Coordinates of C-alpha atoms and ligand atoms in Angstrom, one line a residue:
X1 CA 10.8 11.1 -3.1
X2 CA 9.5 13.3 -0.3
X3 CA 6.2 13.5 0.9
X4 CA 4.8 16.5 -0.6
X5 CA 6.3 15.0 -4.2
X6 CA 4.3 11.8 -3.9
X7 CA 1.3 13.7 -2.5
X8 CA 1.8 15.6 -6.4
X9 CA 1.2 12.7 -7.4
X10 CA -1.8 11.9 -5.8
X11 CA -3.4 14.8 -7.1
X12 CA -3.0 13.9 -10.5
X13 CA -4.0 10.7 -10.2
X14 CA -7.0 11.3 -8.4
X15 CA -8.0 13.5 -11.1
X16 CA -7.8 10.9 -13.8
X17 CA -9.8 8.7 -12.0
X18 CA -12.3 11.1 -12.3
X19 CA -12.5 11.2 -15.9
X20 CA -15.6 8.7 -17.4
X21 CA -16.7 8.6 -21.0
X22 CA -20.2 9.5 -19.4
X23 CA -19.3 13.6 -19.2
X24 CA -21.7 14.3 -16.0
X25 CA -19.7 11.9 -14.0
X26 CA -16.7 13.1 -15.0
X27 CA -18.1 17.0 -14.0
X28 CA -19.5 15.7 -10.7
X29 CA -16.6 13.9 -10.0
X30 CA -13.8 16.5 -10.5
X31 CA -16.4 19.2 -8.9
X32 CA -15.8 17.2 -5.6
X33 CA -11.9 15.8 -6.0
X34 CA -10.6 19.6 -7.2
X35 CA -11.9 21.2 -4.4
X36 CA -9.2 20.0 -2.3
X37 CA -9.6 18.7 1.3
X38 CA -7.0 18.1 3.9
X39 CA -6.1 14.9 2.1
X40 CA -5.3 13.8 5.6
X41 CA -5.7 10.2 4.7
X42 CA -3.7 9.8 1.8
X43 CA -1.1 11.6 3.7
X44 CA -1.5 9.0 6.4
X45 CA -0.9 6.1 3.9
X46 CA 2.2 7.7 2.8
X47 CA 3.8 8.5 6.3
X48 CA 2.6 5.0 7.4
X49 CA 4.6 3.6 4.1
X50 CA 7.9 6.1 5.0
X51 CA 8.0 5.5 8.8
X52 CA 7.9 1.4 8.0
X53 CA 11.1 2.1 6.0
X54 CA 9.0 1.8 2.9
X55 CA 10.6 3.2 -0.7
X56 CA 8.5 2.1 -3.0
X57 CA 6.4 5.2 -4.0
X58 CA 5.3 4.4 -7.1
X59 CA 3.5 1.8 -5.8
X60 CA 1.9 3.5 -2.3
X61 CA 0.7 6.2 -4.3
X62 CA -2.4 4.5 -5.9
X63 CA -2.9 3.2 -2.5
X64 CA -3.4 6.6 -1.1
X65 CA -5.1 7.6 -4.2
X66 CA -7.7 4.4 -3.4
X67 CA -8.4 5.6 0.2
X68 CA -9.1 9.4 -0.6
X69 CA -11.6 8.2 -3.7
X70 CA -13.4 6.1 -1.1
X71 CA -13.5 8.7 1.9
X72 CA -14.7 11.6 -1.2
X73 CA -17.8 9.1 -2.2
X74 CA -18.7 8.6 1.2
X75 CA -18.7 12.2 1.4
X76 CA -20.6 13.0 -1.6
X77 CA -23.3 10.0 0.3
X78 CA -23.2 11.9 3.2
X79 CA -24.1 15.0 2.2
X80 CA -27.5 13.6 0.7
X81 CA -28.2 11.9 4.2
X82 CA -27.7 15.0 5.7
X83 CA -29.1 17.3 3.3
X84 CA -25.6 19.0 3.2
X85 CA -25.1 22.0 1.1
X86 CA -21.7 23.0 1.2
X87 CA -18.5 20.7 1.1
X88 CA -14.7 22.1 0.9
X89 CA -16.0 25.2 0.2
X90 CA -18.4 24.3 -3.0
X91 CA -22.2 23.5 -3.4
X92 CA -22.2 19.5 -2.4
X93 CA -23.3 17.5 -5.5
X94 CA -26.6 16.8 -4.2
X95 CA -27.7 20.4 -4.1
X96 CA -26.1 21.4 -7.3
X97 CA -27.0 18.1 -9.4
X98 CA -29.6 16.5 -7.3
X99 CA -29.5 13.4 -4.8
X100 CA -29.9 10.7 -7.8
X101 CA -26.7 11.9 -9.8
X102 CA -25.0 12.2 -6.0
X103 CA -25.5 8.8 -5.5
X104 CA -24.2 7.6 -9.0
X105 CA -21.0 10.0 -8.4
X106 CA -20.5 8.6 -5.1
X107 CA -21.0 5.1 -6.6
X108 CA -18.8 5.9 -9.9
X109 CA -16.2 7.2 -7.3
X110 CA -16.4 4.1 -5.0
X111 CA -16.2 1.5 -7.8
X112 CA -13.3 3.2 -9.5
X113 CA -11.3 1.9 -6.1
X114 CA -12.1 -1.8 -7.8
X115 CA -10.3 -0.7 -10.7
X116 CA -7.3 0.5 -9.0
X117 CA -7.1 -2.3 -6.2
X118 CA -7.0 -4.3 -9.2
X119 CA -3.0 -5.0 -8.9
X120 CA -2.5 -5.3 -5.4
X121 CA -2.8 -8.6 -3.3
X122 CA -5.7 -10.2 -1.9
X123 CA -4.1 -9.1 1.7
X124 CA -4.4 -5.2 0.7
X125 CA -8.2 -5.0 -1.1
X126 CA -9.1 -7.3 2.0
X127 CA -7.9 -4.4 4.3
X128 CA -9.9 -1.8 2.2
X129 CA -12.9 -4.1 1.6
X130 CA -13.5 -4.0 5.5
X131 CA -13.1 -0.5 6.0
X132 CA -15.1 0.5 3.8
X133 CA -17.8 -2.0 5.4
X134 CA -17.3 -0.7 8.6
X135 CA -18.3 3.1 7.0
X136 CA -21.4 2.3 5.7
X137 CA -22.2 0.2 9.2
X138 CA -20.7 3.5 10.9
X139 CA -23.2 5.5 8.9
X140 CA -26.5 3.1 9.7
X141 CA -25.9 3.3 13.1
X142 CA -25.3 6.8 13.4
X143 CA -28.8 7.4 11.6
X144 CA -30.8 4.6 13.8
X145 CA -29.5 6.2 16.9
X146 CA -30.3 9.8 15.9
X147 CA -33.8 8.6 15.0
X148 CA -34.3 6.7 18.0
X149 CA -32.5 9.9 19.8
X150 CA -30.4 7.4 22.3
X151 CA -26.8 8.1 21.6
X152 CA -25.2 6.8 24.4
X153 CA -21.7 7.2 24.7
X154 CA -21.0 3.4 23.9
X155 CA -22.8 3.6 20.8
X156 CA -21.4 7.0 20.3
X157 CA -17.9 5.7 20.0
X158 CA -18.9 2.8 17.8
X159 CA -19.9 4.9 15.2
X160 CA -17.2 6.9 15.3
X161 CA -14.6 3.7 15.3
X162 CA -16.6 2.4 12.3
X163 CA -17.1 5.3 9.7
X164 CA -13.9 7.6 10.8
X165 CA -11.4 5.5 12.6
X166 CA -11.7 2.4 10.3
X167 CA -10.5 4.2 7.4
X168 CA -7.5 5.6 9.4
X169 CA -6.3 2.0 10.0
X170 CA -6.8 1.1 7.2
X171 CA -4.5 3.9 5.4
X172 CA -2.1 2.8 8.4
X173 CA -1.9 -0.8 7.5
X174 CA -1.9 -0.5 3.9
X175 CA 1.5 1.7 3.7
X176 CA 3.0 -0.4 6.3
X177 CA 1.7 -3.6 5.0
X178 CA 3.2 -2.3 1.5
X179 CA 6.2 -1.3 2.8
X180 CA 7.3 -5.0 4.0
X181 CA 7.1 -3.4 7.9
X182 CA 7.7 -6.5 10.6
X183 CA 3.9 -7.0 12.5
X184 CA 4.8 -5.2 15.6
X185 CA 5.6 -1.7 13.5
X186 CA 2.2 -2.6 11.6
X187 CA 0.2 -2.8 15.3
X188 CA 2.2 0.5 16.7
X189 CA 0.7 2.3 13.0
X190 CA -2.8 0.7 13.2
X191 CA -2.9 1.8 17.1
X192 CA -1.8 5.1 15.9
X193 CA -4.1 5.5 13.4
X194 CA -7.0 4.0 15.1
X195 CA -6.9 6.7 18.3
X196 CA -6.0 9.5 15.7
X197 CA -8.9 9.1 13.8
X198 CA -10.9 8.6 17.1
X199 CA -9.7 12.1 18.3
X200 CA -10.1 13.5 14.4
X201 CA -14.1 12.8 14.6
X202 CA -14.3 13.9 18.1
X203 CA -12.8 17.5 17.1
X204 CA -15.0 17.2 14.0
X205 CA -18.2 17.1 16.3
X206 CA -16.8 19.6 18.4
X207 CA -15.9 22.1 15.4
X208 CA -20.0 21.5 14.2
X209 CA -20.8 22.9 17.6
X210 CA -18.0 25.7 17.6
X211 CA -17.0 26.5 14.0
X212 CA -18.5 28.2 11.3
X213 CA -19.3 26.8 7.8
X214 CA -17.1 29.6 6.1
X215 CA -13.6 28.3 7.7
X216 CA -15.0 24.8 7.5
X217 CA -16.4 25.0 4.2
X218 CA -19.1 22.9 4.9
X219 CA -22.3 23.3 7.5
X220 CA -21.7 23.7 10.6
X221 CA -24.4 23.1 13.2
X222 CA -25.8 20.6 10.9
X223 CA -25.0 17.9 14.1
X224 CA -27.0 19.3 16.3
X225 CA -30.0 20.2 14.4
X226 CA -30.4 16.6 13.3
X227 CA -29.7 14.5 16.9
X228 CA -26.2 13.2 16.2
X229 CA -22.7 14.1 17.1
X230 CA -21.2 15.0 20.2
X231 CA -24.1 16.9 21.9
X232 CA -26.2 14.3 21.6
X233 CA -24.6 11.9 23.7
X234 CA -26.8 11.0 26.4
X235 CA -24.9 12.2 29.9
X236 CA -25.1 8.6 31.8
X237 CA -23.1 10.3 34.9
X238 CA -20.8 7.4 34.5
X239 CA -17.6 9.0 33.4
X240 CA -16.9 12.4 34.1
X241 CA -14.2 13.2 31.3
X242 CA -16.5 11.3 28.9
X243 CA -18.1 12.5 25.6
X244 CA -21.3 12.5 27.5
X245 CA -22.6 15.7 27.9
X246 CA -26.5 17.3 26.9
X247 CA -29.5 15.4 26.9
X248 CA -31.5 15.3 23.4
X249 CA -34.7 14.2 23.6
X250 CA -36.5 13.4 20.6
X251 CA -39.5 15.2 21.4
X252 CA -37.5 18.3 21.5
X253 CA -37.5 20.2 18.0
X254 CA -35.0 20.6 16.0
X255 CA -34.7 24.2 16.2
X256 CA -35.5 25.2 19.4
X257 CA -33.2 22.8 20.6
X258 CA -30.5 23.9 18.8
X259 CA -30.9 27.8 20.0
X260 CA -31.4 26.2 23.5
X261 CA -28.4 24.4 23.6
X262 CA -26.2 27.0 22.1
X263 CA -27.7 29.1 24.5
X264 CA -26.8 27.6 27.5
X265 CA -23.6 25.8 29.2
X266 CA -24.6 22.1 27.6
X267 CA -23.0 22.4 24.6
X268 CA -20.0 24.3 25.9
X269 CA -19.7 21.4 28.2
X270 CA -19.5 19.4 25.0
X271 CA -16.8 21.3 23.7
X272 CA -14.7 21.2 27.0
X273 CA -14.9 17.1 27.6
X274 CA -14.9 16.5 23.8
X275 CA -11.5 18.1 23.3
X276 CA -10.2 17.0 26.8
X277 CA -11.3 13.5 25.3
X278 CA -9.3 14.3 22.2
X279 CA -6.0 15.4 23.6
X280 CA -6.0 11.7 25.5
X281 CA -6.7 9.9 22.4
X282 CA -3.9 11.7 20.9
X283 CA -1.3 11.2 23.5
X284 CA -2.1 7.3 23.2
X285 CA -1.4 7.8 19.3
X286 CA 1.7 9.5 20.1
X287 CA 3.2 6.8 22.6
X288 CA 2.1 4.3 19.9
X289 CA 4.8 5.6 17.3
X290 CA 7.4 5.3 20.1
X291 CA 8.0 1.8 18.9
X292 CA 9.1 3.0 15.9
X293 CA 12.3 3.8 14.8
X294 CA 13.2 7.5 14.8
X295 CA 12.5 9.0 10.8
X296 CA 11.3 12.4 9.5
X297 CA 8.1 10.6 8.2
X298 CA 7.4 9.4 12.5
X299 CA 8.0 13.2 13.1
X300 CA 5.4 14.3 10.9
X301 CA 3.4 11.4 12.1
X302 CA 3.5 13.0 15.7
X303 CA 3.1 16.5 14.1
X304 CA -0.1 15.4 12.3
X305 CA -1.1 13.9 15.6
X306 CA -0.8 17.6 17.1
X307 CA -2.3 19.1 14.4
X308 CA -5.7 16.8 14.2
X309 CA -6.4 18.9 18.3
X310 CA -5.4 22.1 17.0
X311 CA -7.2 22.7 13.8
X312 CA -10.2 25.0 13.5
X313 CA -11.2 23.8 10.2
Ligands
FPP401 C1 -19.0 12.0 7.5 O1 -19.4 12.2 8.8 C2 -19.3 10.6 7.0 C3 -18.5 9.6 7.1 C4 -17.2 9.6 7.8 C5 -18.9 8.2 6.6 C6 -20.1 8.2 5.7 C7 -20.4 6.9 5.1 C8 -21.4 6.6 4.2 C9 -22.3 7.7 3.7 C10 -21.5 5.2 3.7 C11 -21.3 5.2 2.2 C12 -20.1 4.4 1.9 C13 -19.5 4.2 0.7 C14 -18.4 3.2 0.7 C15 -19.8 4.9 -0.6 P1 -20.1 13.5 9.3 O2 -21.4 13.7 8.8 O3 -20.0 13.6 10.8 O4 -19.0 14.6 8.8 P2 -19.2 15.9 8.0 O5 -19.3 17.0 9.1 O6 -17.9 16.1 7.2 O7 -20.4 15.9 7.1
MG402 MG1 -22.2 15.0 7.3

């Protein structure tokens, strides 16, 4: 079965996840899951599963299915931190329903996982267990630091590892791990994974600084304005091609910082290291897949790769 088949099937089961006897979960729940996404993770656990040799699909689909049900409730959570208001292109929950039903879809949406981990070993929920403790640890620290406004760059990548990267392991691991792959494919896939997602977040920060909310279908700028992301890495000097770049004070406002920055060079400087940063990351997850053996699914591993430094959305 090819890719783009299985990934058919992903969408049809995601959907009937979303169906509970409670009808306003269901609503919320398929208001989020059918506006689409990139469904970059799903795809991950699939191309992880292919280029291990794997060929069982009908059982790495509901592994894929598990990991994009996670990643949409931390989304739907997110968006009530951050007082977001648009997400793939539709009203986020919280502004359409209110935070307390956003949190009880994001919760409906995250227990559901239980349900269909259910089958699998030990081994497997143990992989998805963690990540998804390292995203809500990836989350808190991200908020303490912007409150405190001291992102340093050390603290700045171990947020991202823990609520972006973590995930992108874990998709790695679990199509390999399904897939019977031997331990050194499985550490070429997680190494893979692990620097792509890196790279994915970075370009996510930068496309809050550069994009606009229309292509990305969410808000842009929303970064900035609240002491987080890539522009709000303290500059320590220490590393020149480091995320480091604009100093946020948290006596500065919110706004004025905001039209200050995107006023001058700081946050173009930003933009520059950040994707500089990126492109490295993603040449490490390339040589990673080099000890795999040659497959259409490690090609469109490598083109994915490309892809997460090129997009503008
Ligand atoms: C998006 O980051 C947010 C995450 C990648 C992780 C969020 C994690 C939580 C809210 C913890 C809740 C966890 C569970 C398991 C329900 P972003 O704000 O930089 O991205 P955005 O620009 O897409 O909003
Ligand atoms: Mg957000």
């Amino acid at each position: 079965m090819s890719i783009n088949t299985s990934l058919q099937a992903v969408e049809e089961l995601l959907l009937s996840v979303a169906r509970s006897s409670v009808p306003l979960l269901s609503e919320t729940s398929q208001h989020i899951l059918s506006a689409g996404g990139k469904r970059l993770r799903p795809r991950l656990v699939l191309l992880a599963h292919a280029a291990a040799g794997g060929q069982n699909t009908a059982e790495v689909v509901p592994l894929a299915v598990a990991v994009e049900i996670i990643h949409t409730a931390t989304l739907v959570h997110d968006d009530i931190n951050d007082h977001g208001t648009l997400r793939r292109g539709r009203a986020t929950v919280n502004s359409r329903w209110g935070s307390t039903f956003a949190l009880l879809t994001g919760d409906y949406m995250f227990t559901k996982t239980y349900e269909i981990m259910a089958p699998y070993s030990a081994e497997l929920n143990l992989i998805l267990a963690r990540a998804a403790i390292e995203l809500v640890e990836g989350e808190t620290l991200q908020i303490q630091a912007a409150r405190a406004g001291a992102l340093d760059r050390e603290t700045y990548y171990q947020i991202i590892s823990k609520k972006t990267a973590a995930l992108f392991v874990a998709c790695a691991e679990l199509g390999a791990t399904i897939a019977g792959a031997p331990g050194e494919w499985i550490a070429a896939l997680r190494d893979y994974a692990f620097n792509l997602g890196l790279a994915f977040q970075i370009i996510d920060d930068v496309l809050d600084l550069s994009g606009d909310s229309q292509a990305l279908g969410k808000n842009a700028g929303i970064d900035l304005a609240q002491g987080r992301g890539i522009a709000a890495v303290r500059d320590d000097g220490a590393d020149a091609r480091s995320v480091a770049a604009v100093q946020v004070t948290p006596d500065t406002a919110p706004g004025p910082l905001k039209e200050s920055l995107l006023s001058g060079q700081s946050p173009q400087v930003a933009i520059e290291i950040g994707r500089a940063k990126a492109h490295e990351l993603v040449g490490r997850a390339l040589a990673s897949l080099e000890a795999l053996p040659p497959s259409d699914a490690r090609d469109e591993l490598q083109a994915l790769a490309q892809q997460v430094v090129t997009r503008d959305h």
